C-alpha positions as protocol buffer text, in pm:
chain_id: "A"
residue {
  index: 1
  type: MET
  ca { x: 0 y: 0 z: 0 }
}
residue {
  index: 2
  type: ASN
  ca { x: 122 y: 347 z: -81 }
}
residue {
  index: 3
  type: VAL
  ca { x: 139 y: 601 z: 196 }
}
residue {
  index: 4
  type: GLY
  ca { x: -161 y: 830 z: 155 }
}
residue {
  index: 5
  type: GLN
  ca { x: -412 y: 554 z: 82 }
}
residue {
  index: 6
  type: THR
  ca { x: -733 y: 574 z: 281 }
}
residue {
  index: 7
  type: THR
  ca { x: -735 y: 366 z: 599 }
}
residue {
  index: 8
  type: LYS
  ca { x: -1080 y: 230 z: 683 }
}
residue {
  index: 9
  type: ILE
  ca { x: -1197 y: 232 z: 1046 }
}
residue {
  index: 10
  type: LEU
  ca { x: -1471 y: -9 z: 1158 }
}
residue {
  index: 11
  type: PRO
  ca { x: -1634 y: -48 z: 1500 }
}
residue {
  index: 12
  type: ALA
  ca { x: -1602 y: -391 z: 1661 }
}
residue {
  index: 13
  type: GLY
  ca { x: -1864 y: -638 z: 1545 }
}
residue {
  index: 14
  type: GLU
  ca { x: -1927 y: -927 z: 1307 }
}
residue {
  index: 15
  type: ALA
  ca { x: -1882 y: -711 z: 998 }
}
residue {
  index: 16
  type: ALA
  ca { x: -1546 y: -583 z: 1125 }
}
residue {
  index: 17
  type: VAL
  ca { x: -1425 y: -935 z: 1207 }
}
residue {
  index: 18
  type: ALA
  ca { x: -1520 y: -1060 z: 859 }
}
residue {
  index: 19
  type: ALA
  ca { x: -1355 y: -757 z: 695 }
}
residue {
  index: 20
  type: ALA
  ca { x: -1039 y: -806 z: 900 }
}
residue {
  index: 21
  type: ALA
  ca { x: -1012 y: -1176 z: 811 }
}
residue {
  index: 22
  type: ARG
  ca { x: -1070 y: -1099 z: 444 }
}
residue {
  index: 23
  type: CYS
  ca { x: -811 y: -821 z: 447 }
}
residue {
  index: 24
  type: LEU
  ca { x: -550 y: -1046 z: 613 }
}
residue {
  index: 25
  type: ALA
  ca { x: -615 y: -1322 z: 358 }
}
residue {
  index: 26
  type: GLU
  ca { x: -559 y: -1073 z: 77 }
}
residue {
  index: 27
  type: GLY
  ca { x: -221 y: -966 z: 219 }
}
residue {
  index: 28
  type: GLY
  ca { x: -349 y: -652 z: 387 }
}
residue {
  index: 29
  type: LEU
  ca { x: -258 y: -486 z: 716 }
}
residue {
  index: 30
  type: VAL
  ca { x: -517 y: -472 z: 995 }
}
residue {
  index: 31
  type: ALA
  ca { x: -487 y: -300 z: 1334 }
}
residue {
  index: 32
  type: PHE
  ca { x: -694 y: -455 z: 1613 }
}
residue {
  index: 33
  type: PRO
  ca { x: -697 y: -454 z: 1993 }
}
residue {
  index: 34
  type: THR
  ca { x: -539 y: -720 z: 2208 }
}
residue {
  index: 35
  type: GLU
  ca { x: -558 y: -710 z: 2587 }
}
residue {
  index: 36
  type: THR
  ca { x: -209 y: -554 z: 2596 }
}
residue {
  index: 37
  type: VAL
  ca { x: -194 y: -290 z: 2320 }
}
residue {
  index: 38
  type: TYR
  ca { x: -332 y: -253 z: 1967 }
}
residue {
  index: 39
  type: GLY
  ca { x: -151 y: -485 z: 1726 }
}
residue {
  index: 40
  type: LEU
  ca { x: -83 y: -441 z: 1355 }
}
residue {
  index: 41
  type: GLY
  ca { x: -172 y: -772 z: 1196 }
}
residue {
  index: 42
  type: ALA
  ca { x: -46 y: -941 z: 882 }
}
residue {
  index: 43
  type: ASP
  ca { x: -63 y: -1300 z: 758 }
}
residue {
  index: 44
  type: ALA
  ca { x: 238 y: -1463 z: 926 }
}
residue {
  index: 45
  type: THR
  ca { x: 291 y: -1694 z: 628 }
}
residue {
  index: 46
  type: ASN
  ca { x: 292 y: -1415 z: 368 }
}
residue {
  index: 47
  type: ALA
  ca { x: 639 y: -1263 z: 331 }
}
residue {
  index: 48
  type: ALA
  ca { x: 514 y: -983 z: 105 }
}
residue {
  index: 49
  type: ALA
  ca { x: 252 y: -877 z: 362 }
}
residue {
  index: 50
  type: ILE
  ca { x: 515 y: -886 z: 638 }
}
residue {
  index: 51
  type: ALA
  ca { x: 747 y: -669 z: 427 }
}
residue {
  index: 52
  type: ARG
  ca { x: 464 y: -416 z: 394 }
}
residue {
  index: 53
  type: LEU
  ca { x: 416 y: -429 z: 771 }
}
residue {
  index: 54
  type: TYR
  ca { x: 783 y: -350 z: 834 }
}
residue {
  index: 55
  type: GLU
  ca { x: 758 y: -64 z: 584 }
}
residue {
  index: 56
  type: ALA
  ca { x: 438 y: 76 z: 733 }
}
residue {
  index: 57
  type: LYS
  ca { x: 586 y: 81 z: 1083 }
}
residue {
  index: 58
  type: GLY
  ca { x: 936 y: 182 z: 977 }
}
residue {
  index: 59
  type: ARG
  ca { x: 1050 y: -121 z: 1177 }
}
residue {
  index: 60
  type: PRO
  ca { x: 1398 y: -271 z: 1130 }
}
residue {
  index: 61
  type: SER
  ca { x: 1362 y: -605 z: 953 }
}
residue {
  index: 62
  type: PHE
  ca { x: 1612 y: -765 z: 1193 }
}
residue {
  index: 63
  type: ASN
  ca { x: 1362 y: -711 z: 1480 }
}
residue {
  index: 64
  type: PRO
  ca { x: 1150 y: -1032 z: 1496 }
}
residue {
  index: 65
  type: LEU
  ca { x: 771 y: -1037 z: 1528 }
}
residue {
  index: 66
  type: ILE
  ca { x: 530 y: -1223 z: 1757 }
}
residue {
  index: 67
  type: ALA
  ca { x: 299 y: -1473 z: 1589 }
}
residue {
  index: 68
  type: HIS
  ca { x: -52 y: -1470 z: 1738 }
}
residue {
  index: 69
  type: VAL
  ca { x: -261 y: -1787 z: 1720 }
}
residue {
  index: 70
  type: ARG
  ca { x: -605 y: -1887 z: 1841 }
}
residue {
  index: 71
  type: ASP
  ca { x: -511 y: -2169 z: 2081 }
}
residue {
  index: 72
  type: LEU
  ca { x: -238 y: -2405 z: 2202 }
}
residue {
  index: 73
  type: ARG
  ca { x: -318 y: -2657 z: 1931 }
}
residue {
  index: 74
  type: ALA
  ca { x: -250 y: -2397 z: 1663 }
}
residue {
  index: 75
  type: ALA
  ca { x: 69 y: -2295 z: 1844 }
}
residue {
  index: 76
  type: GLU
  ca { x: 198 y: -2654 z: 1840 }
}
residue {
  index: 77
  type: ARG
  ca { x: 180 y: -2656 z: 1459 }
}
residue {
  index: 78
  type: ILE
  ca { x: 448 y: -2388 z: 1435 }
}
residue {
  index: 79
  type: ALA
  ca { x: 656 y: -2426 z: 1754 }
}
residue {
  index: 80
  type: CYS
  ca { x: 811 y: -2708 z: 1958 }
}
residue {
  index: 81
  type: PHE
  ca { x: 679 y: -2719 z: 2315 }
}
residue {
  index: 82
  type: ASP
  ca { x: 879 y: -2869 z: 2600 }
}
residue {
  index: 83
  type: GLN
  ca { x: 754 y: -2933 z: 2953 }
}
residue {
  index: 84
  type: ASN
  ca { x: 819 y: -2577 z: 3069 }
}
residue {
  index: 85
  type: ALA
  ca { x: 643 y: -2428 z: 2767 }
}
residue {
  index: 86
  type: ILE
  ca { x: 337 y: -2649 z: 2817 }
}
residue {
  index: 87
  type: ALA
  ca { x: 322 y: -2550 z: 3185 }
}
residue {
  index: 88
  type: LEU
  ca { x: 339 y: -2178 z: 3103 }
}
residue {
  index: 89
  type: ALA
  ca { x: 89 y: -2201 z: 2817 }
}
residue {
  index: 90
  type: SER
  ca { x: -154 y: -2394 z: 3036 }
}
residue {
  index: 91
  type: ALA
  ca { x: -123 y: -2137 z: 3315 }
}
residue {
  index: 92
  type: PHE
  ca { x: -128 y: -1810 z: 3119 }
}
residue {
  index: 93
  type: TRP
  ca { x: -287 y: -1863 z: 2777 }
}
residue {
  index: 94
  type: PRO
  ca { x: -492 y: -1696 z: 2656 }
}
residue {
  index: 95
  type: GLY
  ca { x: -317 y: -1394 z: 2803 }
}
residue {
  index: 96
  type: PRO
  ca { x: -24 y: -1151 z: 2793 }
}
residue {
  index: 97
  type: LEU
  ca { x: 260 y: -1405 z: 2781 }
}
residue {
  index: 98
  type: THR
  ca { x: 480 y: -1468 z: 2475 }
}
residue {
  index: 99
  type: LEU
  ca { x: 698 y: -1778 z: 2453 }
}
residue {
  index: 100
  type: VAL
  ca { x: 1010 y: -1800 z: 2238 }
}
residue {
  index: 101
  type: LEU
  ca { x: 1043 y: -2158 z: 2115 }
}
residue {
  index: 102
  type: ALA
  ca { x: 1220 y: -2359 z: 1846 }
}
residue {
  index: 103
  type: LYS
  ca { x: 1027 y: -2364 z: 1519 }
}
residue {
  index: 104
  type: THR
  ca { x: 877 y: -2690 z: 1395 }
}
residue {
  index: 105
  type: ASN
  ca { x: 1042 y: -2845 z: 1089 }
}
residue {
  index: 106
  type: ASP
  ca { x: 744 y: -2753 z: 873 }
}
residue {
  index: 107
  type: CYS
  ca { x: 672 y: -2416 z: 1036 }
}
residue {
  index: 108
  type: PRO
  ca { x: 482 y: -2212 z: 775 }
}
residue {
  index: 109
  type: VAL
  ca { x: 568 y: -1873 z: 927 }
}
residue {
  index: 110
  type: ALA
  ca { x: 777 y: -1667 z: 686 }
}
residue {
  index: 111
  type: ASP
  ca { x: 1148 y: -1632 z: 769 }
}
residue {
  index: 112
  type: LEU
  ca { x: 1107 y: -1256 z: 746 }
}
residue {
  index: 113
  type: ALA
  ca { x: 877 y: -1265 z: 1050 }
}
residue {
  index: 114
  type: THR
  ca { x: 1136 y: -1448 z: 1260 }
}
residue {
  index: 115
  type: ALA
  ca { x: 1424 y: -1235 z: 1127 }
}
residue {
  index: 116
  type: GLY
  ca { x: 1593 y: -1557 z: 1013 }
}
residue {
  index: 117
  type: LEU
  ca { x: 1613 y: -1703 z: 1365 }
}
residue {
  index: 118
  type: GLU
  ca { x: 1554 y: -2072 z: 1432 }
}
residue {
  index: 119
  type: THR
  ca { x: 1310 y: -1969 z: 1707 }
}
residue {
  index: 120
  type: ILE
  ca { x: 967 y: -1812 z: 1696 }
}
residue {
  index: 121
  type: ALA
  ca { x: 787 y: -1583 z: 1941 }
}
residue {
  index: 122
  type: ILE
  ca { x: 427 y: -1692 z: 1987 }
}
residue {
  index: 123
  type: ARG
  ca { x: 124 y: -1615 z: 2203 }
}
residue {
  index: 124
  type: VAL
  ca { x: -251 y: -1666 z: 2234 }
}
residue {
  index: 125
  type: PRO
  ca { x: -417 y: -1330 z: 2306 }
}
residue {
  index: 126
  type: ALA
  ca { x: -705 y: -1302 z: 2551 }
}
residue {
  index: 127
  type: HIS
  ca { x: -897 y: -1012 z: 2395 }
}
residue {
  index: 128
  type: PRO
  ca { x: -1224 y: -1152 z: 2256 }
}
residue {
  index: 129
  type: LEU
  ca { x: -1206 y: -940 z: 1939 }
}
residue {
  index: 130
  type: ALA
  ca { x: -851 y: -1053 z: 1864 }
}
residue {
  index: 131
  type: ARG
  ca { x: -956 y: -1414 z: 1916 }
}
residue {
  index: 132
  type: GLU
  ca { x: -1256 y: -1375 z: 1684 }
}
residue {
  index: 133
  type: ILE
  ca { x: -1033 y: -1232 z: 1411 }
}
residue {
  index: 134
  type: LEU
  ca { x: -782 y: -1515 z: 1452 }
}
residue {
  index: 135
  type: ARG
  ca { x: -1061 y: -1775 z: 1435 }
}
residue {
  index: 136
  type: ALA
  ca { x: -1213 y: -1614 z: 1128 }
}
residue {
  index: 137
  type: PHE
  ca { x: -876 y: -1589 z: 950 }
}
residue {
  index: 138
  type: GLY
  ca { x: -771 y: -1941 z: 1046 }
}
residue {
  index: 139
  type: GLY
  ca { x: -392 y: -1899 z: 1052 }
}
residue {
  index: 140
  type: PRO
  ca { x: -111 y: -1732 z: 1247 }
}
residue {
  index: 141
  type: VAL
  ca { x: -100 y: -1353 z: 1244 }
}
residue {
  index: 142
  type: VAL
  ca { x: 206 y: -1146 z: 1326 }
}
residue {
  index: 143
  type: ALA
  ca { x: 98 y: -840 z: 1520 }
}
residue {
  index: 144
  type: PRO
  ca { x: 356 y: -599 z: 1660 }
}
residue {
  index: 145
  type: SER
  ca { x: 224 y: -282 z: 1823 }
}
residue {
  index: 146
  type: ALA
  ca { x: 26 y: -71 z: 1576 }
}
residue {
  index: 147
  type: ASN
  ca { x: 245 y: 238 z: 1585 }
}
residue {
  index: 148
  type: LEU
  ca { x: 546 y: 384 z: 1411 }
}
residue {
  index: 149
  type: SER
  ca { x: 853 y: 187 z: 1516 }
}
residue {
  index: 150
  type: GLY
  ca { x: 1005 y: 306 z: 1841 }
}
residue {
  index: 151
  type: HIS
  ca { x: 713 y: 536 z: 1921 }
}
residue {
  index: 152
  type: VAL
  ca { x: 479 y: 501 z: 2219 }
}
residue {
  index: 153
  type: SER
  ca { x: 261 y: 192 z: 2186 }
}
residue {
  index: 154
  type: PRO
  ca { x: -110 y: 246 z: 2108 }
}
residue {
  index: 155
  type: THR
  ca { x: -384 y: 168 z: 2359 }
}
residue {
  index: 156
  type: THR
  ca { x: -676 y: 313 z: 2159 }
}
residue {
  index: 157
  type: ALA
  ca { x: -780 y: 315 z: 1794 }
}
residue {
  index: 158
  type: ALA
  ca { x: -718 y: 691 z: 1789 }
}
residue {
  index: 159
  type: HIS
  ca { x: -352 y: 629 z: 1876 }
}
residue {
  index: 160
  type: VAL
  ca { x: -326 y: 390 z: 1581 }
}
residue {
  index: 161
  type: GLN
  ca { x: -491 y: 638 z: 1349 }
}
residue {
  index: 162
  type: SER
  ca { x: -251 y: 912 z: 1462 }
}
residue {
  index: 163
  type: ASP
  ca { x: 55 y: 703 z: 1368 }
}
residue {
  index: 164
  type: LEU
  ca { x: -57 y: 484 z: 1079 }
}
residue {
  index: 165
  type: ALA
  ca { x: -348 y: 646 z: 891 }
}
residue {
  index: 166
  type: GLY
  ca { x: -270 y: 619 z: 522 }
}
residue {
  index: 167
  type: ARG
  ca { x: -16 y: 342 z: 581 }
}
residue {
  index: 168
  type: ILE
  ca { x: -244 y: 46 z: 660 }
}
residue {
  index: 169
  type: ASP
  ca { x: -571 y: -92 z: 525 }
}
residue {
  index: 170
  type: LEU
  ca { x: -801 y: -127 z: 824 }
}
residue {
  index: 171
  type: ILE
  ca { x: -837 y: -32 z: 1191 }
}
residue {
  index: 172
  type: VAL
  ca { x: -1087 y: -228 z: 1400 }
}
residue {
  index: 173
  type: ASP
  ca { x: -1193 y: -8 z: 1692 }
}
residue {
  index: 174
  type: GLY
  ca { x: -1252 y: -218 z: 2002 }
}
residue {
  index: 175
  type: GLY
  ca { x: -1214 y: 63 z: 2256 }
}
residue {
  index: 176
  type: ALA
  ca { x: -933 y: 109 z: 2506 }
}
residue {
  index: 177
  type: VAL
  ca { x: -726 y: -196 z: 2596 }
}
residue {
  index: 178
  type: GLU
  ca { x: -715 y: -345 z: 2944 }
}
residue {
  index: 179
  type: VAL
  ca { x: -352 y: -427 z: 3033 }
}
residue {
  index: 180
  type: GLY
  ca { x: -174 y: -138 z: 2862 }
}
residue {
  index: 181
  type: VAL
  ca { x: 179 y: -282 z: 2844 }
}
residue {
  index: 182
  type: GLU
  ca { x: 301 y: -548 z: 2606 }
}
residue {
  index: 183
  type: SER
  ca { x: 322 y: -917 z: 2683 }
}
residue {
  index: 184
  type: THR
  ca { x: 592 y: -1069 z: 2898 }
}
residue {
  index: 185
  type: ILE
  ca { x: 838 y: -1265 z: 2683 }
}
residue {
  index: 186
  type: VAL
  ca { x: 999 y: -1583 z: 2816 }
}
residue {
  index: 187
  type: GLY
  ca { x: 1262 y: -1772 z: 2619 }
}
residue {
  index: 188
  type: CYS
  ca { x: 1205 y: -2144 z: 2669 }
}
residue {
  index: 189
  type: PHE
  ca { x: 1571 y: -2227 z: 2631 }
}
residue {
  index: 190
  type: GLU
  ca { x: 1765 y: -2490 z: 2825 }
}
residue {
  index: 191
  type: VAL
  ca { x: 1725 y: -2249 z: 3118 }
}
residue {
  index: 192
  type: PRO
  ca { x: 1402 y: -2041 z: 3091 }
}
residue {
  index: 193
  type: MET
  ca { x: 1491 y: -1673 z: 3048 }
}
residue {
  index: 194
  type: LEU
  ca { x: 1294 y: -1351 z: 3101 }
}
residue {
  index: 195
  type: LEU
  ca { x: 1354 y: -1166 z: 2776 }
}
residue {
  index: 196
  type: ARG
  ca { x: 1106 y: -883 z: 2835 }
}
residue {
  index: 197
  type: PRO
  ca { x: 895 y: -802 z: 3141 }
}
residue {
  index: 198
  type: GLY
  ca { x: 531 y: -736 z: 3063 }
}
residue {
  index: 199
  type: GLY
  ca { x: 169 y: -810 z: 3145 }
}
residue {
  index: 200
  type: VAL
  ca { x: 241 y: -1126 z: 3349 }
}
residue {
  index: 201
  type: PRO
  ca { x: 469 y: -1047 z: 3646 }
}
residue {
  index: 202
  type: ARG
  ca { x: 794 y: -1240 z: 3685 }
}
residue {
  index: 203
  type: GLY
  ca { x: 689 y: -1388 z: 4021 }
}
residue {
  index: 204
  type: GLU
  ca { x: 380 y: -1556 z: 3877 }
}
residue {
  index: 205
  type: ILE
  ca { x: 587 y: -1721 z: 3602 }
}
residue {
  index: 206
  type: GLU
  ca { x: 852 y: -1837 z: 3848 }
}
residue {
  index: 207
  type: ARG
  ca { x: 585 y: -1993 z: 4069 }
}
residue {
  index: 208
  type: VAL
  ca { x: 459 y: -2202 z: 3778 }
}
residue {
  index: 209
  type: LEU
  ca { x: 809 y: -2309 z: 3675 }
}
residue {
  index: 210
  type: GLY
  ca { x: 928 y: -2368 z: 4030 }
}
residue {
  index: 211
  type: ARG
  ca { x: 1254 y: -2190 z: 3952 }
}
residue {
  index: 212
  type: THR
  ca { x: 1405 y: -1845 z: 3903 }
}
residue {
  index: 213
  type: LEU
  ca { x: 1404 y: -1707 z: 3550 }
}
residue {
  index: 214
  type: ALA
  ca { x: 1747 y: -1641 z: 3403 }
}
residue {
  index: 215
  type: GLN
  ca { x: 1838 y: -1290 z: 3291 }
}
residue {
  index: 216
  type: PRO
  ca { x: 1933 y: -1218 z: 2928 }
}
residue {
  index: 217
  type: PRO
  ca { x: 2298 y: -1139 z: 2856 }
}
residue {
  index: 218
  type: ASP
  ca { x: 2421 y: -781 z: 2898 }
}
residue {
  index: 219
  type: ASP
  ca { x: 2404 y: -750 z: 2520 }
}
residue {
  index: 220
  type: PRO
  ca { x: 2085 y: -939 z: 2431 }
}
residue {
  index: 221
  type: ASN
  ca { x: 2131 y: -847 z: 2065 }
}
residue {
  index: 222
  type: GLY
  ca { x: 2467 y: -1025 z: 2043 }
}
residue {
  index: 223
  type: ASP
  ca { x: 2742 y: -940 z: 1797 }
}
residue {
  index: 224
  type: SER
  ca { x: 2497 y: -924 z: 1507 }
}
residue {
  index: 225
  type: GLY
  ca { x: 2284 y: -652 z: 1662 }
}
residue {
  index: 226
  type: GLN
  ca { x: 1983 y: -881 z: 1617 }
}
residue {
  index: 227
  type: PRO
  ca { x: 1747 y: -908 z: 1916 }
}
residue {
  index: 228
  type: LEU
  ca { x: 1666 y: -1248 z: 2068 }
}
residue {
  index: 229
  type: ALA
  ca { x: 1298 y: -1145 z: 2083 }
}
residue {
  index: 230
  type: PRO
  ca { x: 1067 y: -855 z: 1997 }
}
residue {
  index: 231
  type: GLY
  ca { x: 1079 y: -540 z: 2209 }
}
residue {
  index: 232
  type: MET
  ca { x: 1443 y: -574 z: 2315 }
}
residue {
  index: 233
  type: LEU
  ca { x: 1594 y: -281 z: 2125 }
}
residue {
  index: 234
  type: ALA
  ca { x: 1754 y: -38 z: 2369 }
}
residue {
  index: 235
  type: SER
  ca { x: 1551 y: 262 z: 2249 }
}
residue {
  index: 236
  type: HIS
  ca { x: 1186 y: 171 z: 2218 }
}
residue {
  index: 237
  type: TYR
  ca { x: 834 y: 279 z: 2320 }
}
residue {
  index: 238
  type: ALA
  ca { x: 960 y: 638 z: 2303 }
}
residue {
  index: 239
  type: PRO
  ca { x: 782 y: 973 z: 2285 }
}
residue {
  index: 240
  type: ARG
  ca { x: 947 y: 1250 z: 2086 }
}
residue {
  index: 241
  type: THR
  ca { x: 983 y: 1461 z: 2400 }
}
residue {
  index: 242
  type: ARG
  ca { x: 1284 y: 1393 z: 2621 }
}
residue {
  index: 243
  type: VAL
  ca { x: 1206 y: 1169 z: 2921 }
}
residue {
  index: 244
  type: ARG
  ca { x: 1374 y: 1219 z: 3261 }
}
residue {
  index: 245
  type: LEU
  ca { x: 1335 y: 933 z: 3508 }
}
residue {
  index: 246
  type: ASP
  ca { x: 1314 y: 919 z: 3890 }
}
residue {
  index: 247
  type: ALA
  ca { x: 1234 y: 1288 z: 3913 }
}
residue {
  index: 248
  type: GLU
  ca { x: 1216 y: 1440 z: 4261 }
}
residue {
  index: 249
  type: ARG
  ca { x: 1163 y: 1797 z: 4145 }
}
residue {
  index: 250
  type: ILE
  ca { x: 1023 y: 1970 z: 3837 }
}
residue {
  index: 251
  type: GLU
  ca { x: 1251 y: 2180 z: 3622 }
}
residue {
  index: 252
  type: SER
  ca { x: 1133 y: 2475 z: 3415 }
}
residue {
  index: 253
  type: GLY
  ca { x: 923 y: 2376 z: 3115 }
}
residue {
  index: 254
  type: GLU
  ca { x: 876 y: 2014 z: 3219 }
}
residue {
  index: 255
  type: ALA
  ca { x: 555 y: 1811 z: 3233 }
}
residue {
  index: 256
  type: LEU
  ca { x: 512 y: 1557 z: 3513 }
}
residue {
  index: 257
  type: LEU
  ca { x: 416 y: 1191 z: 3484 }
}
residue {
  index: 258
  type: ALA
  ca { x: 332 y: 1114 z: 3845 }
}
residue {
  index: 259
  type: PHE
  ca { x: 266 y: 796 z: 4040 }
}
residue {
  index: 260
  type: GLY
  ca { x: 94 y: 763 z: 4377 }
}
residue {
  index: 261
  type: SER
  ca { x: 49 y: 1036 z: 4633 }
}
residue {
  index: 262
  type: GLY
  ca { x: 414 y: 1131 z: 4688 }
}
residue {
  index: 263
  type: ALA
  ca { x: 527 y: 1491 z: 4675 }
}
residue {
  index: 264
  type: VAL
  ca { x: 748 y: 1641 z: 4403 }
}
residue {
  index: 265
  type: GLN
  ca { x: 924 y: 1973 z: 4447 }
}
residue {
  index: 266
  type: GLY
  ca { x: 817 y: 2246 z: 4206 }
}
residue {
  index: 267
  type: ILE
  ca { x: 502 y: 2067 z: 4090 }
}
residue {
  index: 268
  type: ASP
  ca { x: 322 y: 2401 z: 4053 }
}
residue {
  index: 269
  type: ALA
  ca { x: 567 y: 2489 z: 3776 }
}
residue {
  index: 270
  type: ALA
  ca { x: 482 y: 2178 z: 3569 }
}
residue {
  index: 271
  type: THR
  ca { x: 334 y: 2252 z: 3228 }
}
residue {
  index: 272
  type: ALA
  ca { x: 100 y: 1954 z: 3277 }
}
residue {
  index: 273
  type: VAL
  ca { x: 51 y: 1677 z: 3533 }
}
residue {
  index: 274
  type: MET
  ca { x: -88 y: 1329 z: 3474 }
}
residue {
  index: 275
  type: ASN
  ca { x: -89 y: 1065 z: 3747 }
}
residue {
  index: 276
  type: LEU
  ca { x: -58 y: 702 z: 3637 }
}
residue {
  index: 277
  type: SER
  ca { x: -239 y: 596 z: 3954 }
}
residue {
  index: 278
  type: ALA
  ca { x: -306 y: 836 z: 4239 }
}
residue {
  index: 279
  type: ARG
  ca { x: -376 y: 539 z: 4468 }
}
residue {
  index: 280
  type: GLY
  ca { x: -51 y: 365 z: 4373 }
}
residue {
  index: 281
  type: ASP
  ca { x: -214 y: 76 z: 4183 }
}
residue {
  index: 282
  type: LEU
  ca { x: 40 y: -76 z: 3943 }
}
residue {
  index: 283
  type: ALA
  ca { x: -226 y: -240 z: 3724 }
}
residue {
  index: 284
  type: GLU
  ca { x: -397 y: 97 z: 3678 }
}
residue {
  index: 285
  type: ALA
  ca { x: -58 y: 258 z: 3608 }
}
residue {
  index: 286
  type: ALA
  ca { x: 25 y: -1 z: 3340 }
}
residue {
  index: 287
  type: ALA
  ca { x: -310 y: 55 z: 3169 }
}
residue {
  index: 288
  type: ASN
  ca { x: -253 y: 434 z: 3165 }
}
residue {
  index: 289
  type: LEU
  ca { x: 118 y: 440 z: 3079 }
}
residue {
  index: 290
  type: PHE
  ca { x: 126 y: 469 z: 2701 }
}
residue {
  index: 291
  type: GLY
  ca { x: -185 y: 688 z: 2674 }
}
residue {
  index: 292
  type: TYR
  ca { x: -47 y: 936 z: 2927 }
}
residue {
  index: 293
  type: LEU
  ca { x: 296 y: 942 z: 2761 }
}
residue {
  index: 294
  type: ARG
  ca { x: 128 y: 1021 z: 2430 }
}
residue {
  index: 295
  type: ALA
  ca { x: -83 y: 1297 z: 2586 }
}
residue {
  index: 296
  type: LEU
  ca { x: 216 y: 1461 z: 2755 }
}
residue {
  index: 297
  type: ASP
  ca { x: 423 y: 1420 z: 2438 }
}
residue {
  index: 298
  type: ALA
  ca { x: 163 y: 1622 z: 2248 }
}
residue {
  index: 299
  type: GLY
  ca { x: 170 y: 1905 z: 2503 }
}
residue {
  index: 300
  type: GLY
  ca { x: 489 y: 2076 z: 2387 }
}
residue {
  index: 301
  type: ALA
  ca { x: 682 y: 2042 z: 2714 }
}
residue {
  index: 302
  type: ARG
  ca { x: 1061 y: 2070 z: 2715 }
}
residue {
  index: 303
  type: ALA
  ca { x: 1079 y: 1731 z: 2886 }
}
residue {
  index: 304
  type: ILE
  ca { x: 864 y: 1474 z: 3066 }
}
residue {
  index: 305
  type: ALA
  ca { x: 974 y: 1422 z: 3426 }
}
residue {
  index: 306
  type: VAL
  ca { x: 871 y: 1081 z: 3563 }
}
residue {
  index: 307
  type: MET
  ca { x: 829 y: 1008 z: 3932 }
}
residue {
  index: 308
  type: PRO
  ca { x: 977 y: 682 z: 4064 }
}
residue {
  index: 309
  type: VAL
  ca { x: 759 y: 373 z: 4018 }
}
residue {
  index: 310
  type: PRO
  ca { x: 808 y: 63 z: 4238 }
}
residue {
  index: 311
  type: HIS
  ca { x: 984 y: -228 z: 4066 }
}
residue {
  index: 312
  type: HIS
  ca { x: 777 y: -515 z: 4205 }
}
residue {
  index: 313
  type: GLY
  ca { x: 498 y: -693 z: 4014 }
}
residue {
  index: 314
  type: LEU
  ca { x: 387 y: -501 z: 3705 }
}
residue {
  index: 315
  type: GLY
  ca { x: 623 y: -224 z: 3812 }
}
residue {
  index: 316
  type: GLU
  ca { x: 908 y: -419 z: 3650 }
}
residue {
  index: 317
  type: ALA
  ca { x: 737 y: -392 z: 3309 }
}
residue {
  index: 318
  type: ILE
  ca { x: 645 y: -26 z: 3362 }
}
residue {
  index: 319
  type: ASN
  ca { x: 1003 y: 65 z: 3451 }
}
residue {
  index: 320
  type: ASP
  ca { x: 1136 y: -136 z: 3156 }
}
residue {
  index: 321
  type: ARG
  ca { x: 920 y: 67 z: 2914 }
}
residue {
  index: 322
  type: LEU
  ca { x: 1012 y: 396 z: 3082 }
}
residue {
  index: 323
  type: ARG
  ca { x: 1384 y: 313 z: 3069 }
}
residue {
  index: 324
  type: ARG
  ca { x: 1363 y: 232 z: 2697 }
}
residue {
  index: 325
  type: ALA
  ca { x: 1158 y: 550 z: 2636 }
}
residue {
  index: 326
  type: ALA
  ca { x: 1437 y: 754 z: 2799 }
}
residue {
  index: 327
  type: VAL
  ca { x: 1734 y: 599 z: 2614 }
}
residue {
  index: 328
  type: GLY
  ca { x: 1916 y: 872 z: 2426 }
}
residue {
  index: 329
  type: ARG
  ca { x: 1667 y: 1128 z: 2554 }
}
residue {
  index: 330
  type: GLU
  ca { x: 1772 y: 1182 z: 2916 }
}
């Protein structure tokens, strides 16, 4: 599709599901909600469609994509499941957990989607609209966040439209998403590894496995610069405005992204204030994170000062996204 083509927007419903499935089958690009963020879907077996997806997002082609499938049975057709993977899938699917597994010998997913790796990232989303689209289409769908690469992830259809109107074929509007941060990614290697914190907290995964998750290497991209999994590039999820973390006071011209009821010096001088969760609820904060970053980014502040957020539970994922948003911008 050429940039400037009209992007159709349909409200959630049977007609939208049918249109989405038809568009995917024809090699088109469809944005739809998952429980984490809005995804930009393409037929995972269609290399030409995936190339268009990379182009529409401006995403580096060495950054692999997550394949979304309707259930565990569909997942087992494209990935090899060991005991740990079965335990995690049984506990958390459908839901915000992605597993990185060895591909099956006859895996139909295009090499472009896996960036040439011998592994594949796969998950079963929980959002009912996403599941209906996957059922109607009948095959795996790659669906990275429906935004320009490296920009703040979209949690509403309006966010998708802001970034990708004229670049994709269809947006299915299912309202605001529930979780608000991307899926947790676990590499089911010889030793299970937490590749990206996300919607399922580390502690819950470790309880199911009965062991501590390994940490990725200091350079998870290795000598090739190629990530082990999606969402691992150092600079990612970033607003255009500079982000300053662990702020204890507000500098001139800054907006404030607050958390909880703690005090910040100079708050009266902030150009704008948005609180992720005034009551200190990490689930509420995760759901608000990307929408609030986008709103503050649009406000013209010199920088976005971010109050400290606890690191436990979903706080690990929130801090991961904030750290990546600040890379090169602090």
